[in-house]
Amino acid sequence: MPFKKDFLWGGATAANQIEGGWNLGGRGPALTDVTTGGTVSEPRKITYIDKDGNPGFITRLQKLPEGAHYAVLDDCLYPNHDGIDFYHHYKEDIALFAEMGFKVFRMSISWSRLYPTGMEEEPNQEGIEFYRNVFRELRKYNIEPLVTIWHFDTPLYLEETLGNWKNRELIDLFVKFARTCFTEFRGLVKYWLTFNEINNTINFLPDNMPDEAFQEAYQHLHNQFVASARAVKIGHEIDPENMIGCMICGITYYPHTEDPKDILFNRYKWEKGIFYCGDVQCFGYYPTYAQKLWNEHNVKLDITEQDLIDLKEGCVDMYTFSYYMSMSVTTHKDAASASGNMVRGTKNEYLQYSDWGWAYDPDGLQYYLEMIYHRYERPLMVVENGLGAFDTVEADGSIHDEYRIDYFRKHIASMKKAVENGVDLWAYTTWGPIDLVSAGTGEMRKRYGFIYVDKHDDGTGTMARSRKDSFFWYKKVIESNGEDLD
Ligand code: BG6
């Protein structure tokens, strides 16, 4: 059997994409609560009121105008406000995960549910109770929670008043939040991830952005590295059983041509996009190539002596990552472009693409697993993998999602090969085991789930849950510990 006897099969979600209840139970707002829906071609917008009281919009890469405040506008639709209402449906959802045989469920904690502005001295007890109830419900079915402390989810107050992660003050505020999580949920949770897809801060930035944007992004990352390291140390002190991981957006980069310039360019892509964050969090210091990356954009980081000690003392126990696709890159100007999960590159003629343009490449997962394991030699978890697709509900309510089964079948087969080749893989949590709000586009129709949720992009729907064909298929996969993929 290639997969370990106690291999953790399950699914992964994020608070802001499933919970809803955005203003219930004492929760404060986060950036997603002032972010509208979008599509593959129409970016999501962030809404505000300017200093003269006029409404306005910015996109993710733009700055809030001077004197403006983030605001919920009357005539906009905010898909994350209701999510899929996990806040009220969690018992039903967990029962469905248990029916599939889940061993693990990845979820995140909304920072502003515990600390509504991020500045409070004491956490919001109602928020703590909510998560305790969810963890107890999971434990009732012997499902291990795997908890992401930060999944793109900073309290809006901190975004607006402190300028988010470019400000060092966020480190202490995050550490307070993380300490609360480790203390309050001790004995209920032992698998933790500090920052979701931490490398995206750099990956999202187009190369032609001004140096100032890179200065902020690298400082933002440095502050998160330190916050993560300090959280890891505290997590171990509070409970030595805790296993705490980094979480990297895993993209397998390929050179588009055999031009040596492309081969070198591709290697640099791995360093900047993938290794930079993994190296700091796994090895506890900046790699030698970091200086080259900073020089490219005249970046000067504010790094204290204590930061360097913290990084060293707070190395992660495991490396976890998302994997959706590979990306080809080139120095040649004439290649057809492709993009997905916010990264840009070129079209690979050997691959097929989803309706949202994401490459379909199971071999890339094997490549990534083997490459990363040989670099870090510590336990790995694939904590996101999945296909966002349109689903059709038949007249009798059934949903025949063979395309999704095919995607998972091939990716699990690739994982199996990597494990046979010596990779120490502990877990596989598919992204969105239940349909949820897309992070990139805010859509519901980009569905990932084994479980269908009757909610639509215009905000209508009953929120009723139903089983797709893939639900029964994944149940069989789990029952057979990954042997039966038919
Ligand atoms: C990952 C994120 O980038 O990809 C998730 O961690 C996200 O939050 C997932 O939902 C899929 O992306 P999208 O844009 O299809 O929701």
Short mmCIF file of C-alpha atoms in Angstrom, two decimals, residues 21-483:
data_model
loop_
_atom_site.label_atom_id
_atom_site.label_comp_id
_atom_site.label_asym_id
_atom_site.label_seq_id
_atom_site.Cartn_x
_atom_site.Cartn_y
_atom_site.Cartn_z
CA GLY A 21 -22.51 35.24 9.46
CA TRP A 22 -20.16 38.11 8.65
CA ASN A 23 -21.74 40.42 11.23
CA LEU A 24 -23.05 37.80 13.67
CA GLY A 25 -21.71 36.67 17.01
CA GLY A 26 -19.65 39.81 17.54
CA ARG A 27 -17.53 39.33 14.41
CA GLY A 28 -15.84 42.40 12.92
CA PRO A 29 -15.45 42.94 9.15
CA ALA A 30 -12.53 41.76 7.01
CA LEU A 31 -11.48 42.90 3.52
CA THR A 32 -13.61 40.18 1.88
CA ASP A 33 -16.69 41.84 3.40
CA VAL A 34 -16.15 44.94 1.27
CA THR A 35 -15.26 42.90 -1.84
CA THR A 36 -17.87 42.35 -4.55
CA GLY A 37 -18.27 39.33 -6.82
CA GLY A 38 -16.45 39.19 -10.17
CA THR A 39 -15.90 36.80 -13.05
CA VAL A 40 -12.92 35.34 -14.89
CA SER A 41 -12.72 38.53 -16.99
CA GLU A 42 -14.20 41.10 -14.58
CA PRO A 43 -12.08 41.55 -11.42
CA ARG A 44 -13.66 41.68 -7.96
CA LYS A 45 -13.94 45.25 -6.62
CA ILE A 46 -13.22 46.61 -3.19
CA THR A 47 -15.72 49.29 -2.17
CA TYR A 48 -15.19 52.50 -0.21
CA ILE A 49 -16.58 55.96 0.58
CA ASP A 50 -14.19 58.77 -0.25
CA LYS A 51 -13.46 61.81 1.91
CA ASP A 52 -16.37 63.71 0.32
CA GLY A 53 -18.84 60.90 0.96
CA ASN A 54 -18.88 59.51 -2.59
CA PRO A 55 -18.83 55.75 -3.22
CA GLY A 56 -15.88 54.27 -5.14
CA PHE A 57 -14.14 51.06 -6.20
CA ILE A 58 -10.57 49.82 -6.32
CA THR A 59 -9.10 46.50 -7.42
CA ARG A 60 -6.76 44.38 -5.31
CA LEU A 61 -3.57 46.00 -6.57
CA GLN A 62 -4.81 49.58 -6.09
CA LYS A 63 -4.52 51.71 -2.96
CA LEU A 64 -7.39 53.24 -1.02
CA PRO A 65 -7.49 56.98 -1.90
CA GLU A 66 -6.34 59.42 0.79
CA GLY A 67 -9.09 60.00 3.37
CA ALA A 68 -11.36 57.20 2.07
CA HIS A 69 -12.83 54.43 4.23
CA TYR A 70 -13.71 50.89 3.23
CA ALA A 71 -17.50 50.58 3.16
CA VAL A 72 -20.34 48.22 2.36
CA LEU A 73 -22.40 49.94 -0.37
CA ASP A 74 -26.16 49.48 -0.67
CA ASP A 75 -26.31 48.52 -4.33
CA CYS A 76 -23.46 45.96 -4.31
CA LEU A 77 -23.54 42.22 -3.71
CA TYR A 78 -20.92 40.78 -1.36
CA PRO A 79 -20.77 36.99 -1.77
CA ASN A 80 -18.66 36.41 1.35
CA HIS A 81 -21.28 37.96 3.65
CA ASP A 82 -23.30 34.73 3.53
CA GLY A 83 -20.62 32.37 2.18
CA ILE A 84 -22.44 29.04 2.18
CA ASP A 85 -23.71 29.72 5.69
CA PHE A 86 -21.49 27.12 7.34
CA TYR A 87 -22.05 29.26 10.45
CA HIS A 88 -25.53 27.73 10.74
CA HIS A 89 -25.02 24.53 8.71
CA TYR A 90 -21.78 23.17 10.19
CA LYS A 91 -23.40 20.15 11.86
CA GLU A 92 -25.06 19.05 8.63
CA ASP A 93 -21.86 19.66 6.64
CA ILE A 94 -19.64 17.77 9.05
CA ALA A 95 -22.10 14.85 9.02
CA LEU A 96 -21.73 14.77 5.21
CA PHE A 97 -17.91 14.84 5.48
CA ALA A 98 -18.15 11.98 7.98
CA GLU A 99 -20.35 10.04 5.56
CA MET A 100 -17.55 10.31 2.98
CA GLY A 101 -15.18 8.97 5.63
CA PHE A 102 -13.09 12.13 6.13
CA LYS A 103 -10.14 11.72 8.47
CA VAL A 104 -9.26 15.41 8.39
CA PHE A 105 -11.02 18.70 7.71
CA ARG A 106 -9.03 21.82 6.91
CA MET A 107 -10.66 25.10 7.90
CA SER A 108 -9.49 28.51 9.00
CA ILE A 109 -10.29 30.79 11.89
CA SER A 110 -11.60 34.22 11.05
CA TRP A 111 -9.29 36.62 12.93
CA SER A 112 -12.06 39.21 13.21
CA ARG A 113 -14.42 36.65 14.76
CA LEU A 114 -11.99 36.35 17.69
CA TYR A 115 -10.67 39.92 17.63
CA PRO A 116 -13.23 42.12 15.80
CA THR A 117 -10.78 44.94 15.13
CA GLY A 118 -7.59 43.06 15.95
CA MET A 119 -6.79 45.57 18.72
CA GLU A 120 -8.89 44.19 21.61
CA GLU A 121 -7.04 42.87 24.66
CA GLU A 122 -9.45 39.98 25.20
CA PRO A 123 -10.96 37.70 22.56
CA ASN A 124 -14.64 37.57 21.69
CA GLN A 125 -16.00 34.60 23.67
CA GLU A 126 -18.84 33.98 21.24
CA GLY A 127 -16.31 33.49 18.46
CA ILE A 128 -14.27 31.07 20.57
CA GLU A 129 -17.41 29.11 21.41
CA PHE A 130 -18.34 28.85 17.74
CA TYR A 131 -15.00 27.27 16.81
CA ARG A 132 -15.00 25.02 19.87
CA ASN A 133 -18.38 23.68 18.81
CA VAL A 134 -17.12 23.05 15.28
CA PHE A 135 -14.00 21.22 16.55
CA ARG A 136 -16.08 19.14 18.97
CA GLU A 137 -18.45 18.22 16.17
CA LEU A 138 -15.49 17.10 14.03
CA ARG A 139 -14.04 15.07 16.91
CA LYS A 140 -17.41 13.35 17.39
CA TYR A 141 -16.73 11.68 14.02
CA ASN A 142 -12.97 11.24 14.62
CA ILE A 143 -12.17 13.91 12.05
CA GLU A 144 -8.92 15.77 12.83
CA PRO A 145 -9.19 19.52 12.36
CA LEU A 146 -6.32 21.04 10.35
CA VAL A 147 -6.50 24.74 11.11
CA THR A 148 -5.15 27.65 9.10
CA ILE A 149 -4.67 30.62 11.38
CA TRP A 150 -4.59 33.22 8.59
CA HIS A 151 -6.33 32.59 5.28
CA PHE A 152 -6.22 36.01 3.54
CA ASP A 153 -8.23 37.29 6.49
CA THR A 154 -6.96 40.37 8.38
CA PRO A 155 -9.48 42.46 10.36
CA LEU A 156 -10.53 45.39 8.18
CA TYR A 157 -9.64 47.82 10.94
CA LEU A 158 -5.99 46.76 10.74
CA GLU A 159 -6.01 47.01 6.95
CA GLU A 160 -7.30 50.56 7.13
CA THR A 161 -5.60 52.03 10.17
CA LEU A 162 -2.24 50.24 10.20
CA GLY A 163 -1.81 49.65 6.48
CA ASN A 164 -1.89 45.87 6.87
CA TRP A 165 1.19 43.62 6.89
CA LYS A 166 3.71 46.17 5.71
CA ASN A 167 3.39 47.50 9.28
CA ARG A 168 5.44 45.62 11.91
CA GLU A 169 2.71 46.19 14.50
CA LEU A 170 0.80 43.38 12.81
CA ILE A 171 3.38 40.88 14.10
CA ASP A 172 2.43 41.30 17.77
CA LEU A 173 -1.27 41.49 16.99
CA PHE A 174 -1.08 38.25 15.01
CA VAL A 175 0.97 36.55 17.72
CA LYS A 176 -1.71 37.49 20.27
CA PHE A 177 -4.36 35.99 17.99
CA ALA A 178 -2.31 32.82 17.38
CA ARG A 179 -1.62 32.41 21.11
CA THR A 180 -5.36 32.61 21.76
CA CYS A 181 -5.98 29.89 19.17
CA PHE A 182 -3.33 27.54 20.61
CA THR A 183 -4.56 28.13 24.18
CA GLU A 184 -8.30 28.00 23.65
CA PHE A 185 -8.29 25.05 21.28
CA ARG A 186 -5.60 23.00 23.03
CA GLY A 187 -6.60 19.36 23.03
CA LEU A 188 -9.07 19.90 20.19
CA VAL A 189 -6.61 20.82 17.40
CA LYS A 190 -3.08 19.59 16.83
CA TYR A 191 -2.43 20.32 13.14
CA TRP A 192 -1.93 24.01 12.37
CA LEU A 193 -0.86 26.14 9.41
CA THR A 194 0.27 29.69 10.05
CA PHE A 195 -0.26 31.61 6.74
CA ASN A 196 -2.18 30.38 3.72
CA GLU A 197 -0.29 30.61 0.39
CA ILE A 198 2.17 33.01 1.95
CA ASN A 199 4.12 33.29 -1.33
CA ASN A 200 1.16 34.86 -3.15
CA THR A 201 2.10 38.32 -1.94
CA ILE A 202 5.03 38.18 -4.35
CA ASN A 203 3.44 35.96 -6.99
CA PHE A 204 0.44 38.25 -7.45
CA LEU A 205 2.61 41.25 -8.33
CA PRO A 206 3.19 41.78 -12.06
CA ASP A 207 6.90 42.36 -12.77
CA ASN A 208 6.23 45.86 -14.08
CA MET A 209 4.89 47.19 -10.79
CA PRO A 210 6.94 50.07 -9.33
CA ASP A 211 9.73 49.29 -6.85
CA GLU A 212 7.61 50.69 -4.04
CA ALA A 213 5.10 47.85 -4.50
CA PHE A 214 7.90 45.27 -4.18
CA GLN A 215 9.36 47.08 -1.17
CA GLU A 216 5.97 46.75 0.57
CA ALA A 217 5.45 43.17 -0.57
CA TYR A 218 8.83 41.91 0.65
CA GLN A 219 8.42 43.76 3.96
CA HIS A 220 4.89 42.34 4.27
CA LEU A 221 6.39 38.87 3.76
CA HIS A 222 9.21 39.44 6.21
CA ASN A 223 6.71 40.52 8.88
CA GLN A 224 4.65 37.40 8.19
CA PHE A 225 7.75 35.15 8.38
CA VAL A 226 8.57 36.58 11.80
CA ALA A 227 4.94 36.33 12.95
CA SER A 228 4.82 32.74 11.72
CA ALA A 229 8.09 31.78 13.45
CA ARG A 230 6.99 33.32 16.73
CA ALA A 231 3.64 31.55 16.48
CA VAL A 232 5.39 28.22 15.83
CA LYS A 233 7.50 28.67 18.97
CA ILE A 234 4.50 29.57 21.10
CA GLY A 235 2.43 26.74 19.61
CA HIS A 236 5.11 24.24 20.62
CA GLU A 237 5.40 25.71 24.13
CA ILE A 238 1.64 25.55 24.68
CA ASP A 239 1.34 21.99 23.42
CA PRO A 240 4.39 19.98 22.32
CA GLU A 241 2.01 17.72 20.38
CA ASN A 242 1.24 20.54 17.94
CA MET A 243 2.47 20.01 14.37
CA ILE A 244 2.69 23.37 12.66
CA GLY A 245 3.28 23.89 8.97
CA CYS A 246 3.89 26.55 6.38
CA MET A 247 1.48 26.73 3.46
CA ILE A 248 2.79 27.55 0.02
CA CYS A 249 0.89 28.11 -3.23
CA GLY A 250 2.50 25.26 -5.16
CA ILE A 251 2.92 25.91 -8.86
CA THR A 252 5.17 23.67 -10.93
CA TYR A 253 7.09 25.99 -13.24
CA TYR A 254 8.41 24.74 -16.58
CA PRO A 255 10.64 26.48 -19.13
CA HIS A 256 8.54 27.18 -22.23
CA THR A 257 11.43 26.47 -24.62
CA GLU A 258 14.82 24.77 -24.49
CA ASP A 259 16.55 28.12 -24.89
CA PRO A 260 19.10 28.19 -22.04
CA LYS A 261 17.81 31.65 -21.19
CA ASP A 262 14.41 30.09 -20.48
CA ILE A 263 15.98 27.32 -18.39
CA LEU A 264 17.70 29.91 -16.22
CA PHE A 265 14.59 32.10 -16.11
CA ASN A 266 12.58 29.10 -14.96
CA ARG A 267 15.03 28.40 -12.13
CA TYR A 268 14.75 31.99 -10.98
CA LYS A 269 10.96 31.64 -11.08
CA TRP A 270 11.18 28.70 -8.64
CA GLU A 271 13.43 30.72 -6.34
CA LYS A 272 11.24 33.79 -6.31
CA GLY A 273 7.82 32.14 -6.47
CA ILE A 274 8.28 28.92 -4.51
CA PHE A 275 11.57 28.42 -2.65
CA TYR A 276 11.96 31.89 -1.10
CA CYS A 277 9.07 31.39 1.35
CA GLY A 278 9.61 27.66 1.92
CA ASP A 279 13.34 28.12 2.60
CA VAL A 280 12.87 30.85 5.21
CA GLN A 281 10.13 28.93 7.01
CA CYS A 282 11.80 25.49 6.83
CA PHE A 283 15.48 26.44 7.24
CA GLY A 284 15.01 29.51 9.47
CA TYR A 285 17.13 31.99 7.51
CA TYR A 286 17.16 33.88 4.24
CA PRO A 287 18.75 31.97 1.35
CA THR A 288 21.74 33.49 -0.48
CA TYR A 289 19.65 34.26 -3.59
CA ALA A 290 17.36 36.54 -1.50
CA GLN A 291 19.75 39.47 -1.97
CA LYS A 292 19.46 39.12 -5.74
CA LEU A 293 15.65 39.19 -5.51
CA TRP A 294 15.69 42.32 -3.34
CA ASN A 295 18.24 44.04 -5.60
CA GLU A 296 15.99 43.54 -8.63
CA HIS A 297 13.56 46.05 -7.12
CA ASN A 298 15.85 48.09 -4.84
CA VAL A 299 14.25 46.57 -1.78
CA LYS A 300 15.75 47.44 1.63
CA LEU A 301 14.19 45.40 4.39
CA ASP A 302 13.72 46.37 8.00
CA ILE A 303 15.07 43.22 9.71
CA THR A 304 16.04 43.29 13.39
CA GLU A 305 18.57 41.04 15.18
CA GLN A 306 15.68 39.56 17.15
CA ASP A 307 13.83 38.77 13.89
CA LEU A 308 16.76 36.63 12.76
CA ILE A 309 16.74 34.75 16.07
CA ASP A 310 12.98 34.23 15.85
CA LEU A 311 13.22 32.88 12.30
CA LYS A 312 15.86 30.40 13.40
CA GLU A 313 13.87 29.24 16.42
CA GLY A 314 10.50 28.99 14.70
CA CYS A 315 11.06 26.55 11.83
CA VAL A 316 7.94 24.70 10.74
CA ASP A 317 7.40 20.98 11.40
CA MET A 318 5.91 20.25 8.01
CA TYR A 319 5.60 21.71 4.53
CA THR A 320 2.10 21.97 3.16
CA PHE A 321 0.98 23.37 -0.16
CA SER A 322 -1.84 23.86 -2.61
CA TYR A 323 -1.51 22.45 -6.08
CA TYR A 324 -3.87 23.24 -8.92
CA MET A 325 -1.68 23.54 -11.98
CA SER A 326 1.70 24.08 -13.56
CA MET A 327 2.82 27.21 -15.40
CA SER A 328 5.25 27.58 -18.28
CA VAL A 329 7.45 30.65 -18.35
CA THR A 330 9.66 32.21 -20.98
CA THR A 331 11.89 35.12 -21.87
CA HIS A 332 10.44 35.07 -25.42
CA LYS A 333 7.92 37.78 -26.22
CA ASP A 334 5.90 35.92 -28.87
CA ALA A 335 4.48 33.06 -26.77
CA ALA A 336 0.72 32.84 -26.14
CA SER A 337 -0.06 33.80 -22.58
CA ALA A 338 -1.86 31.84 -19.88
CA SER A 339 -2.78 32.58 -16.28
CA GLY A 340 -4.36 30.93 -13.27
CA ASN A 341 -4.52 31.36 -9.51
CA MET A 342 -3.21 34.89 -10.04
CA VAL A 343 0.07 33.86 -11.72
CA ARG A 344 0.98 34.54 -15.32
CA GLY A 345 2.97 32.59 -17.89
CA THR A 346 2.55 30.96 -21.28
CA LYS A 347 0.23 28.39 -22.82
CA ASN A 348 1.55 24.82 -22.68
CA GLU A 349 0.48 22.92 -25.82
CA TYR A 350 0.67 19.56 -24.01
CA LEU A 351 -1.95 20.51 -21.45
CA GLN A 352 -5.67 21.12 -21.32
CA TYR A 353 -7.21 24.08 -19.52
CA SER A 354 -10.28 24.50 -17.33
CA ASP A 355 -13.09 26.95 -18.10
CA TRP A 356 -11.23 29.44 -15.90
CA GLY A 357 -7.98 28.87 -17.84
CA TRP A 358 -6.15 26.83 -15.18
CA ALA A 359 -3.85 24.14 -16.62
CA TYR A 360 -4.74 20.55 -15.91
CA ASP A 361 -1.45 18.80 -15.08
CA PRO A 362 -1.37 15.81 -12.68
CA ASP A 363 2.29 15.06 -13.55
CA GLY A 364 3.15 18.51 -12.23
CA LEU A 365 1.95 17.39 -8.80
CA GLN A 366 4.34 14.44 -8.77
CA TYR A 367 7.15 16.74 -9.89
CA TYR A 368 6.38 19.22 -7.13
CA LEU A 369 6.10 16.58 -4.39
CA GLU A 370 9.41 14.97 -5.29
CA MET A 371 11.25 18.25 -5.79
CA ILE A 372 10.05 19.68 -2.47
CA TYR A 373 10.54 16.52 -0.42
CA HIS A 374 14.13 16.14 -1.56
CA ARG A 375 14.77 19.79 -0.66
CA TYR A 376 13.27 19.82 2.83
CA GLU A 377 12.95 16.17 3.93
CA ARG A 378 10.06 16.80 6.27
CA PRO A 379 6.43 15.63 6.20
CA LEU A 380 4.37 17.00 3.33
CA MET A 381 0.65 17.60 3.04
CA VAL A 382 -1.25 18.47 -0.12
CA VAL A 383 -3.79 20.78 1.50
CA GLU A 384 -5.56 22.05 -1.64
CA ASN A 385 -6.18 20.47 -5.01
CA GLY A 386 -9.30 20.60 -7.11
CA LEU A 387 -11.16 21.58 -10.23
CA GLY A 388 -13.40 24.62 -10.37
CA ALA A 389 -16.11 23.75 -12.91
CA PHE A 390 -19.70 24.42 -13.97
CA ASP A 391 -22.09 21.75 -12.65
CA THR A 392 -25.51 20.88 -14.05
CA VAL A 393 -28.29 19.78 -11.74
CA GLU A 394 -30.45 17.18 -13.54
CA ALA A 395 -34.24 17.13 -13.25
CA ASP A 396 -34.03 14.45 -10.55
CA GLY A 397 -31.50 16.52 -8.58
CA SER A 398 -28.47 14.36 -9.44
CA ILE A 399 -25.15 15.93 -10.56
CA HIS A 400 -22.91 13.89 -12.85
CA ASP A 401 -19.46 15.43 -12.39
CA GLU A 402 -17.28 12.87 -14.17
CA TYR A 403 -14.82 15.67 -15.12
CA ARG A 404 -14.13 16.29 -11.42
CA ILE A 405 -13.66 12.58 -10.70
CA ASP A 406 -11.26 12.35 -13.61
CA TYR A 407 -9.24 15.32 -12.28
CA PHE A 408 -8.94 13.80 -8.80
CA ARG A 409 -8.27 10.28 -10.08
CA LYS A 410 -5.25 11.47 -12.05
CA HIS A 411 -3.89 13.68 -9.28
CA ILE A 412 -4.19 10.95 -6.65
CA ALA A 413 -2.45 8.53 -9.03
CA SER A 414 0.40 11.05 -9.31
CA MET A 415 0.63 11.37 -5.53
CA LYS A 416 0.83 7.62 -5.33
CA LYS A 417 3.83 7.57 -7.67
CA ALA A 418 5.59 10.23 -5.58
CA VAL A 419 4.97 8.22 -2.41
CA GLU A 420 6.33 5.10 -4.11
CA ASN A 421 9.41 7.19 -4.95
CA GLY A 422 10.00 7.92 -1.27
CA VAL A 423 8.02 11.09 -0.52
CA ASP A 424 6.71 11.22 3.06
CA LEU A 425 3.16 12.39 2.41
CA TRP A 426 0.75 12.63 5.36
CA ALA A 427 -2.43 14.14 4.04
CA TYR A 428 -4.55 15.12 1.08
CA THR A 429 -7.32 17.66 1.50
CA THR A 430 -9.15 18.54 -1.71
CA TRP A 431 -10.12 22.17 -2.13
CA GLY A 432 -13.77 22.96 -1.46
CA PRO A 433 -15.19 19.50 -0.63
CA ILE A 434 -18.42 21.48 -0.46
CA ASP A 435 -19.12 24.26 -3.00
CA LEU A 436 -17.96 27.61 -1.69
CA VAL A 437 -17.33 31.20 -2.74
CA SER A 438 -14.36 31.44 -5.08
CA ALA A 439 -11.52 33.50 -3.63
CA GLY A 440 -10.33 34.77 -7.00
CA THR A 441 -13.61 35.66 -8.67
CA GLY A 442 -16.18 35.57 -5.85
CA GLU A 443 -18.33 33.27 -7.97
CA MET A 444 -20.47 30.36 -6.78
CA ARG A 445 -20.78 28.85 -10.23
CA LYS A 446 -17.06 27.98 -10.13
CA ARG A 447 -17.82 24.86 -8.13
CA TYR A 448 -15.25 22.57 -6.50
CA GLY A 449 -17.41 20.41 -4.22
CA PHE A 450 -18.37 16.79 -3.79
CA ILE A 451 -21.38 18.42 -2.12
CA TYR A 452 -23.51 20.84 -4.11
CA VAL A 453 -24.82 23.98 -2.41
CA ASP A 454 -27.91 25.65 -3.81
CA LYS A 455 -26.56 29.18 -3.86
CA HIS A 456 -26.06 31.32 -6.94
CA ASP A 457 -24.08 34.34 -8.03
CA ASP A 458 -27.07 36.67 -7.73
CA GLY A 459 -27.34 35.70 -4.06
CA THR A 460 -30.45 33.51 -4.55
CA GLY A 461 -30.78 29.86 -3.50
CA THR A 462 -31.97 27.80 -0.56
CA MET A 463 -28.48 26.81 0.67
CA ALA A 464 -29.68 23.19 0.50
CA ARG A 465 -26.87 20.61 0.26
CA SER A 466 -26.87 17.57 -2.08
CA ARG A 467 -24.44 14.82 -3.06
CA LYS A 468 -22.75 14.86 -6.49
CA ASP A 469 -21.48 11.65 -8.16
CA SER A 470 -17.98 12.56 -6.97
CA PHE A 471 -19.22 12.30 -3.37
CA PHE A 472 -19.70 8.55 -3.72
CA TRP A 473 -16.45 8.18 -5.66
CA TYR A 474 -14.34 9.97 -3.01
CA LYS A 475 -15.98 7.86 -0.26
CA LYS A 476 -14.71 4.75 -2.08
CA VAL A 477 -11.23 6.27 -2.46
CA ILE A 478 -11.04 6.95 1.26
CA GLU A 479 -12.44 3.53 2.20
CA SER A 480 -9.75 1.86 0.09
CA ASN A 481 -7.00 4.23 1.32
CA GLY A 482 -6.42 5.45 -2.22
CA GLU A 483 -6.34 2.02 -3.87
#
